[in-house]
CSV table of C-alpha atoms in Angstrom, one decimal:
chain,number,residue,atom,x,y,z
A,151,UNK,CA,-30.4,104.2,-123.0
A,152,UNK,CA,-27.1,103.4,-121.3
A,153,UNK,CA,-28.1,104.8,-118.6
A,154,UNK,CA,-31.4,102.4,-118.3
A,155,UNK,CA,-29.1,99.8,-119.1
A,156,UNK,CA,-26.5,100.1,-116.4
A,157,UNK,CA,-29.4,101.2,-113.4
A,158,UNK,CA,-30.6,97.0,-114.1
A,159,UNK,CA,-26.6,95.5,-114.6
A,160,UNK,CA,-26.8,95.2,-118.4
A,161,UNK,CA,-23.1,96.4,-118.3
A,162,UNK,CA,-22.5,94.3,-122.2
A,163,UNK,CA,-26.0,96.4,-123.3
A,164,UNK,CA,-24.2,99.6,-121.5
A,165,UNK,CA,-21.2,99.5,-123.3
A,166,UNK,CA,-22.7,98.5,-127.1
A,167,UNK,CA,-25.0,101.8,-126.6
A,168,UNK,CA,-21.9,103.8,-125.5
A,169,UNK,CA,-19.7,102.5,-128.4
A,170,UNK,CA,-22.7,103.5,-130.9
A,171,UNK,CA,-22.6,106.7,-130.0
A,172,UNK,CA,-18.7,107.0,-129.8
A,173,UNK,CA,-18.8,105.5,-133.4
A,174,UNK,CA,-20.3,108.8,-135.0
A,175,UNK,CA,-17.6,111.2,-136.7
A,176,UNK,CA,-16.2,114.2,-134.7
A,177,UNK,CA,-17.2,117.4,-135.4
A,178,UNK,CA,-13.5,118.6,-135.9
A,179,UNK,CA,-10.5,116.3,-136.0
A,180,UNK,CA,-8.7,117.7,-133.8
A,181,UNK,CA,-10.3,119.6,-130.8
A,182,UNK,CA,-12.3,119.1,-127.4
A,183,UNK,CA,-15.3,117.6,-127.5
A,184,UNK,CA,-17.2,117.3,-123.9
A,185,UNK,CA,-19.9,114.7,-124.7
A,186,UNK,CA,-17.6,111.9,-126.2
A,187,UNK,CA,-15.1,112.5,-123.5
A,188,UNK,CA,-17.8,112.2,-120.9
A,189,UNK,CA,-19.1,109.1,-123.1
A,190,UNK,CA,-15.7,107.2,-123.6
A,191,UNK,CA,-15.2,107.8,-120.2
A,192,UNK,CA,-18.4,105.9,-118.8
A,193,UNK,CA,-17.4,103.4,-121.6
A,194,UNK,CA,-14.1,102.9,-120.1
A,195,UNK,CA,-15.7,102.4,-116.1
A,196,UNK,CA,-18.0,100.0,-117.6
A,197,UNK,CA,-15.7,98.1,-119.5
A,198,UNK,CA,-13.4,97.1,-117.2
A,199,UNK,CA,-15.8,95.9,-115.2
A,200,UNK,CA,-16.7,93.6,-117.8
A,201,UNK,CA,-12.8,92.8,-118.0
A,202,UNK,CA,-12.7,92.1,-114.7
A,203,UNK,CA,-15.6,89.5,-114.6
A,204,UNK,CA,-14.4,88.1,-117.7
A,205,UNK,CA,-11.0,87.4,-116.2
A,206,UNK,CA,-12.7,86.1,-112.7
A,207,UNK,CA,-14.7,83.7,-115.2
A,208,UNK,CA,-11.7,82.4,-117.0
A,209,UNK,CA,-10.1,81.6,-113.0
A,210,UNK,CA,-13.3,80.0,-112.5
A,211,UNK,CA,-13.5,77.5,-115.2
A,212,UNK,CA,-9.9,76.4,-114.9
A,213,UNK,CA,-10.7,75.1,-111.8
A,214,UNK,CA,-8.2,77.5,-109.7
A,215,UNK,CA,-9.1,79.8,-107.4
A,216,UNK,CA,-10.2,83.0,-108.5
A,217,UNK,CA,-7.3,85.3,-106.9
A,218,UNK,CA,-8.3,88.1,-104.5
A,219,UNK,CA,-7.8,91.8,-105.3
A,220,UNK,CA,-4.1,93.0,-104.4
A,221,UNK,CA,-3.4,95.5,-101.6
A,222,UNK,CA,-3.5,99.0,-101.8
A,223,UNK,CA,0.0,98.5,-103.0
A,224,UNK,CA,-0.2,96.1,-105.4
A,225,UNK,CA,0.6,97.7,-109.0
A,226,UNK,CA,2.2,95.1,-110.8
A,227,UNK,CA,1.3,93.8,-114.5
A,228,UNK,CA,2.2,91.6,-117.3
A,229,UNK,CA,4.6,94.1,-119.3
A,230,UNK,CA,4.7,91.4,-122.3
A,231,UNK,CA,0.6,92.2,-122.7
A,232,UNK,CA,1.9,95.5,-124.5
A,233,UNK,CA,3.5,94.2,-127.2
A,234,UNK,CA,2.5,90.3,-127.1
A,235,UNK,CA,-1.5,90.2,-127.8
A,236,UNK,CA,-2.1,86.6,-128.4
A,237,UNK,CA,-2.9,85.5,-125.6
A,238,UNK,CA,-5.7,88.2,-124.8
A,239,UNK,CA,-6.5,89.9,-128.4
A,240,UNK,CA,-8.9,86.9,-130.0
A,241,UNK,CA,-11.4,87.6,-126.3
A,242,UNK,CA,-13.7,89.9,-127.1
A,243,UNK,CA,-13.9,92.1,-123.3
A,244,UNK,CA,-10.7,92.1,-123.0
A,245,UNK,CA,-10.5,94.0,-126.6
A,246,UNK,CA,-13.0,96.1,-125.8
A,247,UNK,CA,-12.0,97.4,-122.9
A,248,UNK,CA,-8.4,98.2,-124.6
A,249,UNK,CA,-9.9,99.8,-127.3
A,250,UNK,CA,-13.1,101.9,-124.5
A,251,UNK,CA,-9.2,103.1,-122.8
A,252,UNK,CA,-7.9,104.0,-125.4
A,253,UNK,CA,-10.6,106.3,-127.0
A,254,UNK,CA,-10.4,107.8,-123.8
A,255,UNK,CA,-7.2,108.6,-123.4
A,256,UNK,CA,-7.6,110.1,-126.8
A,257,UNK,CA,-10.3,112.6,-125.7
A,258,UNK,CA,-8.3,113.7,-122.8
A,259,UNK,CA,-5.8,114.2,-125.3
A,260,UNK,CA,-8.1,116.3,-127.4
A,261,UNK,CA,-9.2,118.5,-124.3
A,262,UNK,CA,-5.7,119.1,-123.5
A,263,UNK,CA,-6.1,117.1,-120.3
A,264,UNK,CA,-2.8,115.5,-121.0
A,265,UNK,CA,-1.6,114.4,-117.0
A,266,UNK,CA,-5.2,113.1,-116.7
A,267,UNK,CA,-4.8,110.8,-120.0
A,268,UNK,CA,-1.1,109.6,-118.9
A,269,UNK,CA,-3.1,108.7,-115.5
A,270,UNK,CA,-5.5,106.9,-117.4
A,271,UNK,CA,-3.3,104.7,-119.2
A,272,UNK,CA,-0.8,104.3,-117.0
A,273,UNK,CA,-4.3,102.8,-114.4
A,274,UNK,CA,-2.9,104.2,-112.0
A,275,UNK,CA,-1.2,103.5,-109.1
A,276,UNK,CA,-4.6,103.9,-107.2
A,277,UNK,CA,-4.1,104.7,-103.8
A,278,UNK,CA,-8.4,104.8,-102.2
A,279,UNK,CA,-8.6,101.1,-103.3
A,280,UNK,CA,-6.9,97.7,-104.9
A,281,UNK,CA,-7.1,97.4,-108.5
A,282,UNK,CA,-9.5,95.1,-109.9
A,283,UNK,CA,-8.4,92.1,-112.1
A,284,UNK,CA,-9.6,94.2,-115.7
A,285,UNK,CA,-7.4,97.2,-114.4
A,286,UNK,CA,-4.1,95.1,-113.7
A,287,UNK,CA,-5.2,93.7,-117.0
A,288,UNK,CA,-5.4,96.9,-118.8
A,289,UNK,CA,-2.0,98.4,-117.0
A,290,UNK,CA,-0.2,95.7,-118.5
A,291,UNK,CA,-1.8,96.0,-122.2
A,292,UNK,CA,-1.6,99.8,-122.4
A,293,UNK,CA,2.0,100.4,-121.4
A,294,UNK,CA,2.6,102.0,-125.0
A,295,UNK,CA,-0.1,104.1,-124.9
A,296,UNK,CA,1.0,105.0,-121.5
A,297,UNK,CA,4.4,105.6,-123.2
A,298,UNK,CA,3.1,107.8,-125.9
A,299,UNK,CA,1.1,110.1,-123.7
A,300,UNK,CA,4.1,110.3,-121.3
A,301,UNK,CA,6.1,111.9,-124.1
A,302,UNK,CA,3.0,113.9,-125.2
A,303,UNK,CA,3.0,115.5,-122.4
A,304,UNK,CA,6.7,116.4,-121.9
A,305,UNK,CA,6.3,117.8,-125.6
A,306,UNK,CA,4.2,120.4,-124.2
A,307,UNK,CA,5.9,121.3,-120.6
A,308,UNK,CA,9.4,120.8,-121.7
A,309,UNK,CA,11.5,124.2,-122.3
A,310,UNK,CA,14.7,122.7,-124.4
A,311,UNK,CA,17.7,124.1,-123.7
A,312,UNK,CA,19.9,124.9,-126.2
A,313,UNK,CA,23.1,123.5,-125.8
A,314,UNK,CA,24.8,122.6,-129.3
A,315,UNK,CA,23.1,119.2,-129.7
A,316,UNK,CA,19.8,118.8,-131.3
A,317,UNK,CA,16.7,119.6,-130.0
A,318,UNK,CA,15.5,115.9,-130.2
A,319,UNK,CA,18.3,114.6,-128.5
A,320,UNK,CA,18.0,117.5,-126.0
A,321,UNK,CA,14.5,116.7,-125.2
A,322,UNK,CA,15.2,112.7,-125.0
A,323,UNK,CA,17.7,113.6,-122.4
A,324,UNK,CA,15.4,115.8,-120.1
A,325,UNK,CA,12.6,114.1,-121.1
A,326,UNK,CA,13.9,110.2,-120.2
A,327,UNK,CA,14.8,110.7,-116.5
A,328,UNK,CA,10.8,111.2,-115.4
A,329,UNK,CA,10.1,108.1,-117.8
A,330,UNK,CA,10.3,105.8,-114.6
A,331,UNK,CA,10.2,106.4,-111.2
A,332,UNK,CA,13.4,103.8,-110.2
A,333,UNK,CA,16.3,102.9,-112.0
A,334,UNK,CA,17.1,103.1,-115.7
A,335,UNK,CA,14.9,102.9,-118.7
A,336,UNK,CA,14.8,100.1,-120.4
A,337,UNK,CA,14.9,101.6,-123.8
A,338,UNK,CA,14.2,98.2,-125.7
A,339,UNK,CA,11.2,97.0,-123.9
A,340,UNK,CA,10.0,101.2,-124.7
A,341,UNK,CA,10.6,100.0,-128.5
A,342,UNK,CA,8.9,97.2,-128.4
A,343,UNK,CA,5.7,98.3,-126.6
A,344,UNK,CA,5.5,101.5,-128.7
A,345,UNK,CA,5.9,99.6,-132.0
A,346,UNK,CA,3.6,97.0,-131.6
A,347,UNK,CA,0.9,98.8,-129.9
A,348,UNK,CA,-2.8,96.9,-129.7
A,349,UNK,CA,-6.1,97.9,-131.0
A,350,UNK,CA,-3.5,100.2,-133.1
A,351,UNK,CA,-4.7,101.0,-137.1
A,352,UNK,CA,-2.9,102.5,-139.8
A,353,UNK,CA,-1.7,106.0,-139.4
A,354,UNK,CA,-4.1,106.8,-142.4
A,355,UNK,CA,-7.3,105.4,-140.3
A,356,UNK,CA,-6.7,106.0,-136.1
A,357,UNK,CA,-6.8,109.6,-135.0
A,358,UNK,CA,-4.6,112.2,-135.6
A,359,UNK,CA,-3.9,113.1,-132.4
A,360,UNK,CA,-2.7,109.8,-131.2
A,361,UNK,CA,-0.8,109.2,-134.2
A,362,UNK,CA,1.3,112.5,-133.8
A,363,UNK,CA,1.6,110.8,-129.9
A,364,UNK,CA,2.7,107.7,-130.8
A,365,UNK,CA,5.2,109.2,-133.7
A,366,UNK,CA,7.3,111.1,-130.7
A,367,UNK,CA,7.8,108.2,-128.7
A,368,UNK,CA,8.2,105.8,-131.3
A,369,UNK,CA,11.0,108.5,-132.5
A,370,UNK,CA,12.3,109.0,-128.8
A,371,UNK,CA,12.7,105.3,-128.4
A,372,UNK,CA,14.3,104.6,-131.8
A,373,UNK,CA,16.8,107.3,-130.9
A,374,UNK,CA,17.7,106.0,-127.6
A,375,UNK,CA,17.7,102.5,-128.2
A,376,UNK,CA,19.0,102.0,-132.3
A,377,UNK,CA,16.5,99.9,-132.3
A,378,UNK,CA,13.9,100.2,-135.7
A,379,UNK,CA,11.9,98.1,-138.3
A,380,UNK,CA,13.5,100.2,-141.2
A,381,UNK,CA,16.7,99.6,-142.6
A,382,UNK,CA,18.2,102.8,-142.4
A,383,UNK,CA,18.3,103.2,-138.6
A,384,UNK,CA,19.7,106.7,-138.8
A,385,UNK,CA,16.8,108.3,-140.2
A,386,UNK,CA,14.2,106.4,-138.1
A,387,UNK,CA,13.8,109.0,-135.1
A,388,UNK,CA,13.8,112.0,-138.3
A,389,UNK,CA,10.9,109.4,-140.0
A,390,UNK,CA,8.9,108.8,-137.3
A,391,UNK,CA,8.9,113.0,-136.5
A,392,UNK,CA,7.7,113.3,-140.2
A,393,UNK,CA,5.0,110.7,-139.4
A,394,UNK,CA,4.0,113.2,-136.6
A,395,UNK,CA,3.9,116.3,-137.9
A,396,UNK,CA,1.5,114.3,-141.2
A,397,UNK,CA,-0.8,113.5,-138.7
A,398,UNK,CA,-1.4,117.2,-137.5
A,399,UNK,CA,-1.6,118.3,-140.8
A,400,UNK,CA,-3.8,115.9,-141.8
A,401,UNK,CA,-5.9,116.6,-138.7
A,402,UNK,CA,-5.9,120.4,-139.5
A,403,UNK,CA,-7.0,119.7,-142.9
C-alpha cells in the first residue's frame, strides 16, 4: 500500500504504512534482514521529503523567503541540532525523519554495509545534486550517529598495532586522524553530540547493534576529551566498552 500511496503524493500515508511494517520485531536481533533494510530505506527517501516541505512551510509562514537549494558545494549544517533538540524535536516530520535515518542506518549496520550507513548519516556530501532543506536538516541532527558509525567502522578495518600502550588508546590514535577531513578534532563537540544523541532510548530498549556503536564512540570520545557524566572520569571509556560488549550479548541472547 505504500507503494499506491506514494504513485498519487500521499508521502505522510507512504511513510505511516512504511513505519507499520518497520514496527514488527526482527526475526533475529542481530543479523541482515533485506526487506526492512529495503523498507527503512524508502522510509528514509520519503521522509525527508516531508522534512523538506515541512521546513519550506515554516519559511513560508514567517513571511521570509523560502531559501533556494545550495550549490553542488554547499554541505554545511547546524552542528548544535545534534545535541540541542528543542528547537526541532516537539515537530513531528522533522522527528520522523530522524528517527526513518536512523533505523536505516541501523540496517545497513546489520547487513554489514558499514561505509554505506556512515554515508547515510553523514547525508552526504552529494556531488549529482544540492541537498534539499530536510537533508541539510538531517546532516546537522545526525552528526552523532554519523559519529558512532564512523568509529563502527574503524572497529572493523582497523589492524591495532601493538606498541606498549593500550589497545583503546591505540585505536583512538589511528582511528582519530580520518575523523575529519581538515584540521583537528574537536573532541568536546564529539562528546557532546555522542552523549546527547536524538530519537536515542535506553540501552535496555534501542537496538543492540547501535548501542554497541554508540558505546565505542562515546568511550573514544570520553578518552580523548576527559570529558563524562560520571564521576569517576577514569573509568568512563572502560564503562562505556562494558556498555558495548552488554549490548552484543544481549543481542546474541
Amino acid at each position: 500500500s505504500a507503494a499506491c500511496h506514494l504513485s498519487i503524493g500521499q508521502l505522510g500515508a507512504a511513510l505511516a504504512d512504511l513505519e507499520d511494517f518497520m514496527s514488527s520485531a526482527r526475526a533475529s536481533a542481530i543479523g541482515p534482514d533485506p526487506a526492512r533494510l529495503a523498507s527503512s530505506f524508502a522510509a528514509a527517501c520519503v521522509s525527508a521529503a516531508l522534512a523538506t516541505a515541512h521546513l519550506h512551510q515554516m519559511v513560508e509562514a514567517s513571511g521570509k523567503d523560502v531559501q533556494e537549494e545550495g550549490s553542488e558545494d554547499d554541505n554545511g549544517c547546524d552542528e548544535s541540532l545534534s545535541f540541542d533538540h528543542r528547537s526541532w524535536f516537539g515537530r513531528p516530520e522533522l522527528r520522523a525523519a530522524v528517527q526513518a535515518w536512523k533505523r536505516c542506518a541501523v540496517e545497513m549496520l546489520h547487513a554489514g554495509h558499514r561505509s554505506a550507513a556512515l554515508a547515510l548519516t553523514r547525508v552526504g556530501p552529494l556531488k549529482s545534486r544540492a541537498a534539499s532543506e530536510g537533508e541539510r536538516f538531517l546532516r546537522g541532527a545526525l552528526l552523532g550517529f554519523a559519529s558512532a558509525s564512523f568509529w563502527w567502522k574503524e572497529l572493523h578495518e582497523q589492524k591495532v598495532a601493538e606498541d606498549g600502550s593500550s589497545a583503546l588508546a591505540c585505536f583512538l590514535r589511528q582511528a582519530s586522524s580520518k575523523l575529519v577531513e581538515d584540521g583537528e578534532v574537536d573532541w568536546d563537540f564529539e562528546w557532546r553530540c555522542l552523549t546527547w544523541l536524538p530519537a536515542f532510548g535506553s540501552s535496555s530498549q534501542e537496538d543492540p547493534l547501535l548501542v554497541a556503536a554508540v558505546e565505542l564512540g562515546r568511550s573514544c570520545a570520553s578518552l580523548a576529551s576527559g570529558a563524562t557524566r560520571s564521576s569517576e572520569a577514569e573509568d568512563a571509556p572502560w564503562i562505556h566498552i562494558a556498555g558495548a560488549v552488554d549490548a552484543l550479548l544481549r543481542g546474541a541472547a
